[in-house]
Coordinates of C-alpha atoms and ligand atoms in Angstrom, one line a residue:
X29 CA 10.1 -0.3 13.4
X30 CA 10.6 -1.6 16.9
X31 CA 8.7 -1.4 20.2
X32 CA 4.7 -1.0 19.0
X33 CA 3.2 -1.1 22.1
X34 CA 1.4 1.9 23.1
X35 CA 2.1 3.8 19.9
X36 CA -0.8 4.6 17.0
X37 CA -0.9 3.6 13.5
X38 CA -3.3 5.1 11.0
X39 CA -5.0 2.3 8.5
X40 CA -6.9 3.7 6.2
X41 CA -9.4 1.4 3.9
X42 CA -8.7 0.1 7.3
X43 CA -12.8 -1.4 8.1
X44 CA -12.4 -4.3 5.3
X45 CA -10.2 -6.6 3.7
X46 CA -6.6 -6.3 4.1
X47 CA -6.9 -2.8 6.3
X48 CA -8.8 -4.6 8.9
X49 CA -6.2 -7.6 9.0
X50 CA -3.3 -5.3 9.2
X51 CA -5.7 -3.3 11.7
X52 CA -6.0 -6.7 13.7
X53 CA -2.4 -7.4 13.4
X54 CA -1.2 -4.3 14.9
X55 CA -4.0 -4.2 17.6
X56 CA -2.8 -7.9 18.3
X57 CA 1.0 -6.1 18.6
X58 CA 0.3 -3.5 21.2
X59 CA -0.7 -0.6 18.9
X60 CA -3.7 1.8 19.0
X61 CA -5.3 2.0 15.6
X62 CA -7.2 4.4 13.7
X63 CA -9.2 2.4 11.3
X64 CA -10.4 5.2 8.4
X65 CA -12.8 4.3 5.8
X66 CA -15.6 5.6 3.7
X67 CA -18.3 2.7 4.2
X68 CA -20.3 3.2 7.4
X69 CA -21.2 -0.6 7.2
X70 CA -17.8 -1.4 7.1
X71 CA -16.5 0.6 10.1
X72 CA -19.6 -0.6 12.3
X73 CA -18.4 -4.2 11.2
X74 CA -14.8 -3.8 11.8
X75 CA -15.8 -1.8 15.6
X76 CA -17.4 -5.3 16.3
X77 CA -14.5 -7.8 15.0
X78 CA -11.4 -5.4 16.4
X79 CA -13.1 -4.7 19.8
X80 CA -10.8 -3.2 22.1
X81 CA -12.8 0.2 22.0
X82 CA -10.3 1.9 24.5
X83 CA -7.3 1.0 21.5
X84 CA -9.4 1.1 18.6
X85 CA -11.0 4.5 16.9
X86 CA -12.8 3.9 13.8
X87 CA -13.3 6.9 11.7
X88 CA -15.1 8.0 8.4
X89 CA -12.8 9.4 5.9
X90 CA -12.8 9.8 2.5
X91 CA -9.1 9.6 1.3
X92 CA -9.6 11.9 -1.5
X93 CA -11.0 14.7 0.8
X94 CA -7.9 16.7 1.8
X95 CA -10.1 18.7 4.3
X96 CA -11.3 15.2 5.6
X97 CA -8.5 13.5 5.9
X98 CA -6.7 16.5 7.8
X99 CA -9.8 16.3 10.2
X100 CA -9.2 12.6 10.9
X101 CA -5.8 13.2 11.4
X102 CA -6.5 15.9 14.1
X103 CA -9.2 13.7 15.5
X104 CA -6.9 10.6 15.8
X105 CA -4.2 12.9 17.7
X106 CA -6.6 14.2 20.0
X107 CA -7.5 10.6 21.0
X108 CA -4.3 9.1 20.9
X109 CA -1.3 11.8 20.6
X110 CA 1.4 10.9 18.3
X111 CA 0.8 8.5 15.2
X112 CA 3.5 6.8 14.4
X113 CA 2.7 4.1 11.7
X114 CA 0.3 5.4 8.2
X115 CA -0.7 2.7 6.3
X116 CA -1.9 4.1 2.6
X117 CA -4.5 1.2 2.1
X118 CA -7.3 2.1 0.8
X119 CA -7.9 1.4 -2.7
X120 CA -10.2 0.5 -5.6
X121 CA -10.4 -1.5 -8.8
X122 CA -11.4 -1.7 -11.9
X123 CA -10.4 -4.4 -14.5
X124 CA -10.7 -5.3 -18.2
X125 CA -9.2 -3.6 -21.4
X126 CA -7.5 -0.4 -21.6
X127 CA -9.4 0.9 -24.5
X128 CA -12.8 0.6 -22.2
X129 CA -11.5 3.3 -19.9
X130 CA -13.6 6.3 -19.2
X131 CA -11.4 9.7 -17.8
X132 CA -14.1 9.0 -14.9
X133 CA -12.2 5.4 -15.0
X134 CA -9.0 6.8 -14.6
X135 CA -9.7 9.4 -12.3
X136 CA -11.5 7.3 -9.9
X137 CA -9.0 5.1 -9.2
X138 CA -6.1 7.0 -9.4
X139 CA -7.8 9.7 -7.4
X140 CA -8.2 7.0 -4.5
X141 CA -5.2 4.5 -5.1
X142 CA -2.3 7.1 -5.8
X143 CA -4.6 10.6 -5.0
X144 CA -5.4 9.1 -1.3
X145 CA -1.7 8.0 -0.6
X146 CA -0.2 11.3 -1.6
X147 CA -3.1 12.8 1.0
X148 CA -1.8 10.6 3.2
X149 CA 1.7 11.2 3.0
X150 CA 1.0 15.1 2.7
X151 CA -1.5 15.1 5.8
X152 CA 0.5 12.5 8.0
X153 CA 4.0 12.6 7.5
X154 CA 4.5 16.0 9.1
X155 CA 2.8 14.8 11.8
X156 CA 5.3 11.5 12.3
X157 CA 8.5 13.8 11.6
X158 CA 7.3 16.3 14.6
X159 CA 7.3 13.9 17.5
X160 CA 10.9 12.7 16.8
X161 CA 10.0 9.2 17.8
X162 CA 10.2 7.7 14.2
X163 CA 7.7 5.6 12.6
X164 CA 6.7 4.0 9.7
X165 CA 4.9 4.5 6.0
X166 CA 3.4 1.2 4.3
X167 CA 1.8 1.5 1.3
X168 CA -0.5 -1.2 0.0
X169 CA 0.8 -1.5 -3.6
X170 CA 0.0 -5.1 -4.9
X171 CA 1.8 -7.5 -6.9
X172 CA 0.3 -5.5 -9.9
X173 CA 2.6 -2.9 -9.3
X174 CA 6.3 -4.9 -9.5
X175 CA 4.2 -7.3 -12.2
X176 CA 2.3 -5.4 -14.4
X177 CA -0.1 -7.7 -16.7
X178 CA -2.5 -7.0 -19.3
X179 CA -6.6 -5.9 -18.4
X180 CA -5.1 -4.0 -14.9
X181 CA -3.2 -1.1 -16.9
X182 CA -5.4 1.3 -14.3
X183 CA -4.9 -0.2 -11.5
X184 CA -1.6 -1.4 -12.3
X185 CA -0.3 2.2 -12.7
X186 CA -1.6 3.2 -9.7
X187 CA 0.2 0.5 -7.6
X188 CA 3.3 1.2 -9.5
X189 CA 3.3 4.7 -8.3
X190 CA 3.0 3.3 -5.2
X191 CA 5.9 1.4 -5.4
X192 CA 7.9 4.1 -7.0
X193 CA 6.7 6.1 -4.1
X194 CA 8.4 4.2 -1.2
X195 CA 11.8 3.6 -3.0
X196 CA 11.8 7.4 -3.4
X197 CA 11.0 8.0 0.3
X198 CA 13.0 5.2 1.9
X199 CA 16.3 6.9 2.0
X200 CA 14.9 10.2 2.5
X201 CA 13.3 9.3 5.7
X202 CA 15.4 6.4 6.9
X203 CA 18.2 8.9 8.8
X204 CA 14.8 10.2 10.8
X205 CA 13.8 7.2 11.8
X206 CA 10.6 6.6 9.6
X207 CA 10.9 3.6 7.7
X208 CA 9.0 3.2 4.3
X209 CA 7.7 -0.4 3.0
X210 CA 6.1 -1.3 0.0
X211 CA 3.4 -4.2 0.7
X212 CA 3.0 -5.8 -2.4
X213 CA 0.3 -8.7 -1.8
X214 CA -0.7 -11.5 -4.4
X215 CA -4.6 -12.3 -4.4
X216 CA -6.4 -11.8 -0.2
X217 CA -9.8 -12.4 0.2
X218 CA -11.4 -9.0 0.8
X219 CA -14.7 -6.9 -0.9
X220 CA -12.9 -5.0 -3.3
X221 CA -15.0 -6.8 -6.0
X222 CA -17.8 -4.5 -4.4
X223 CA -15.5 -1.4 -4.7
X224 CA -17.7 0.4 -7.3
X225 CA -20.1 1.1 -4.1
X226 CA -18.0 3.9 -3.2
X227 CA -17.4 5.2 -6.8
X228 CA -19.2 9.1 -6.4
X229 CA -21.5 10.0 -8.7
X230 CA -19.7 12.7 -10.5
X231 CA -16.9 10.0 -11.9
X232 CA -19.7 7.2 -12.5
X233 CA -19.5 6.8 -16.0
X234 CA -17.5 3.7 -16.5
X235 CA -16.3 1.5 -19.5
X236 CA -16.2 -1.4 -17.4
X237 CA -19.8 -1.7 -16.2
X238 CA -20.4 -5.0 -18.2
X239 CA -17.0 -6.3 -17.3
X240 CA -17.6 -5.6 -14.0
X241 CA -21.1 -7.7 -14.3
X242 CA -19.5 -10.6 -16.1
X243 CA -16.6 -10.7 -13.5
X244 CA -18.8 -10.8 -10.1
X245 CA -20.9 -13.5 -12.3
X246 CA -17.5 -15.3 -12.9
X247 CA -17.5 -17.6 -9.7
X248 CA -15.6 -17.3 -6.6
X249 CA -11.7 -18.1 -6.0
X250 CA -11.5 -17.8 -2.5
X251 CA -10.5 -20.3 -1.6
X252 CA -7.1 -20.0 -3.9
X253 CA -6.4 -16.6 -1.9
X254 CA -4.8 -15.8 1.5
X255 CA -7.1 -14.6 4.2
X256 CA -6.8 -11.1 5.8
X257 CA -5.3 -11.7 9.0
X258 CA -2.3 -14.4 7.4
X259 CA -1.6 -10.8 5.4
X260 CA -1.8 -8.8 8.5
X261 CA 1.0 -10.7 10.2
X262 CA 2.7 -10.7 7.4
X263 CA 2.6 -6.4 7.4
X264 CA 3.4 -6.7 11.3
X265 CA 6.4 -9.2 10.3
X266 CA 7.5 -6.6 7.7
X267 CA 7.4 -3.9 9.5
X268 CA 9.3 -5.1 12.6
X269 CA 12.0 -6.5 9.9
X270 CA 12.1 -3.0 8.4
X271 CA 11.3 -4.9 4.9
X272 CA 11.4 -2.5 1.9
X273 CA 8.7 -4.9 -0.2
X274 CA 6.4 -6.5 2.2
X275 CA 5.5 -9.9 0.0
X276 CA 3.1 -12.9 0.6
X277 CA 3.4 -14.9 -2.4
X278 CA 6.0 -16.8 -4.0
X279 CA 4.3 -18.0 -7.1
X280 CA 5.4 -14.5 -8.8
X281 CA 9.2 -15.3 -8.7
X282 CA 9.8 -16.3 -12.4
X283 CA 7.4 -13.3 -13.3
X284 CA 9.7 -11.3 -11.3
X285 CA 13.0 -12.5 -12.6
X286 CA 11.9 -12.3 -16.0
X287 CA 11.1 -8.5 -15.6
X288 CA 14.2 -7.7 -13.9
X289 CA 16.0 -9.7 -16.4
X290 CA 14.3 -8.0 -19.2
X291 CA 15.3 -4.7 -18.0
X292 CA 19.0 -5.7 -17.7
X293 CA 18.7 -7.1 -21.0
X294 CA 17.5 -3.5 -22.4
X295 CA 20.4 -1.4 -20.7
X296 CA 22.8 -0.4 -24.0
X297 CA 26.1 -1.5 -24.6
X298 CA 27.8 1.8 -24.9
X299 CA 30.7 3.1 -23.1
X300 CA 29.7 5.4 -20.0
X301 CA 30.5 9.1 -19.5
X302 CA 32.5 9.3 -16.7
X303 CA 31.8 12.6 -15.4
X304 CA 28.1 12.2 -16.1
X305 CA 28.0 9.1 -13.9
X306 CA 30.2 10.8 -11.0
X307 CA 28.3 14.4 -11.2
X308 CA 25.0 12.9 -11.0
X309 CA 25.7 9.6 -8.5
X310 CA 22.6 9.3 -6.7
X311 CA 20.7 8.5 -10.3
X312 CA 22.7 5.3 -11.2
X313 CA 22.1 3.7 -7.7
X314 CA 19.4 3.7 -4.9
X315 CA 21.1 2.2 -1.7
X316 CA 18.0 0.9 -0.3
X317 CA 18.5 -1.9 -3.2
X318 CA 21.6 -3.2 -2.0
X319 CA 20.5 -2.6 1.4
X320 CA 17.5 -5.1 1.1
X321 CA 19.2 -8.0 -0.4
X322 CA 21.3 -8.2 2.7
X323 CA 18.5 -7.5 4.6
X324 CA 16.7 -10.7 3.3
X325 CA 19.4 -12.9 3.1
X326 CA 19.6 -12.4 6.4
X327 CA 15.9 -12.7 7.1
X328 CA 16.7 -16.4 5.4
X329 CA 19.7 -17.2 7.3
X330 CA 21.6 -17.2 4.3
X331 CA 25.6 -15.7 3.8
X332 CA 25.1 -12.4 2.7
Ligands
NAI28 P1 -11.5 -3.9 0.4 O1 -12.8 -3.2 -0.5 O2 -12.1 -5.3 1.3 O3 -11.3 -2.8 1.2 C1 -10.7 -1.4 1.2 C2 -11.5 -0.7 2.0 O4 -11.0 0.3 1.5 C3 -12.7 -0.9 2.1 O5 -13.6 -0.9 3.4 C4 -13.6 0.5 1.2 O6 -14.7 1.0 1.9 C5 -12.0 1.8 1.6 N1 -12.3 2.9 0.9 C6 -12.5 2.8 -0.5 N2 -12.3 3.9 -1.2 C7 -12.2 4.6 0.1 C8 -12.4 6.0 0.2 N3 -12.1 7.2 -1.2 N4 -11.8 6.5 1.1 C9 -11.6 5.8 2.4 N5 -11.9 4.5 2.0 C10 -12.3 3.8 1.0 O7 -10.3 -4.4 -0.5 P2 -8.9 -4.9 -0.3 O8 -9.1 -6.1 -1.0 O9 -8.8 -5.3 1.1 O10 -8.1 -3.5 -0.7 C11 -7.2 -3.1 0.0 C12 -6.1 -2.6 -0.8 O11 -5.2 -3.9 -1.1 C13 -6.5 -1.8 -1.8 O12 -5.4 -0.9 -2.2 C14 -5.9 -3.2 -3.2 O13 -5.8 -2.0 -4.3 C15 -5.2 -3.6 -2.4 N6 -4.6 -4.9 -3.1 C16 -5.7 -6.2 -2.7 C17 -5.6 -7.2 -2.9 C18 -6.7 -8.5 -3.2 O14 -6.8 -9.2 -3.7 N7 -7.7 -8.1 -2.2 C19 -4.1 -7.6 -3.6 C20 -3.7 -6.6 -4.1 C21 -3.4 -5.4 -3.4

């Protein structure tokens, strides 16, 4: 998406970490920014860090609450008029072996990460479509969504869904001038280790309490992580370039290549049914992938 100045972005979980980094970058690009977050203390700190009160609206929102979401979208439109960019960024995590997971662990993480993203799409997409000026939807997934790994079954499930959602919507919405991007960062300095503070009492029963305590005591690796400003600028660049996958780290290259090759290698050596292939052609290739290969080669200045 181009011509950002004067347009409006709605960033969930925008008052801390990656969301705040995205909000800063979009504000720096001349946009109005709605920062929607469940935590009052994060909202207060974000107001101070972002400044520019004339172009920033910091709103309390629980993305799992659909009525709350509609009210927040109404308030955003009342303040800035049209909404153009939706960043489905609010997210929480539990980490540890799958057999420790309770239903509440699954419901909480999927409720925020996937349910909150669904609520963003259903609430905000029609508002973007209505003004016909185009727009952009960014789902903050994770490299865990592209390269799932042991110990992150619930989180990886939510993030894989966030990527798939973008891959399904992209070709549908592109003709309307609405671009969809999956943001897939590696590790970023943030407050996600405090996520349990926003966990609702009715979903409190966790199998990960001990694992969480041990992890909190396990040391701080922030020196290995990118900053929220670095990744915020990366998202801005990804939006301006219409990138399908917005990535931040090269360390995952081999893992991604192995996963892609493993999937390719598993395709059976059977004769194709030409009629099946012709009848349902849209199932066998998604045009966004070929287009992205061309886009990325162009961005890197290599011949397509
Ligand atoms: P963070 O904890 O610093 O920021 C997340 C914000 O979301 C917080 O301000 C929190 O109050 C808010 N939030 C939580 N539940 C909410 C709800 N129900 N409704 C509204 N707001 C809610 O964490 P971080 O790391 O910046 O996370 C942002 C996104 O980035 C998440 O989706 C996370 O999964 C993803 N991510 C983070 C990575 C990292 O290394 N920090 C790496 C890859 C992805």
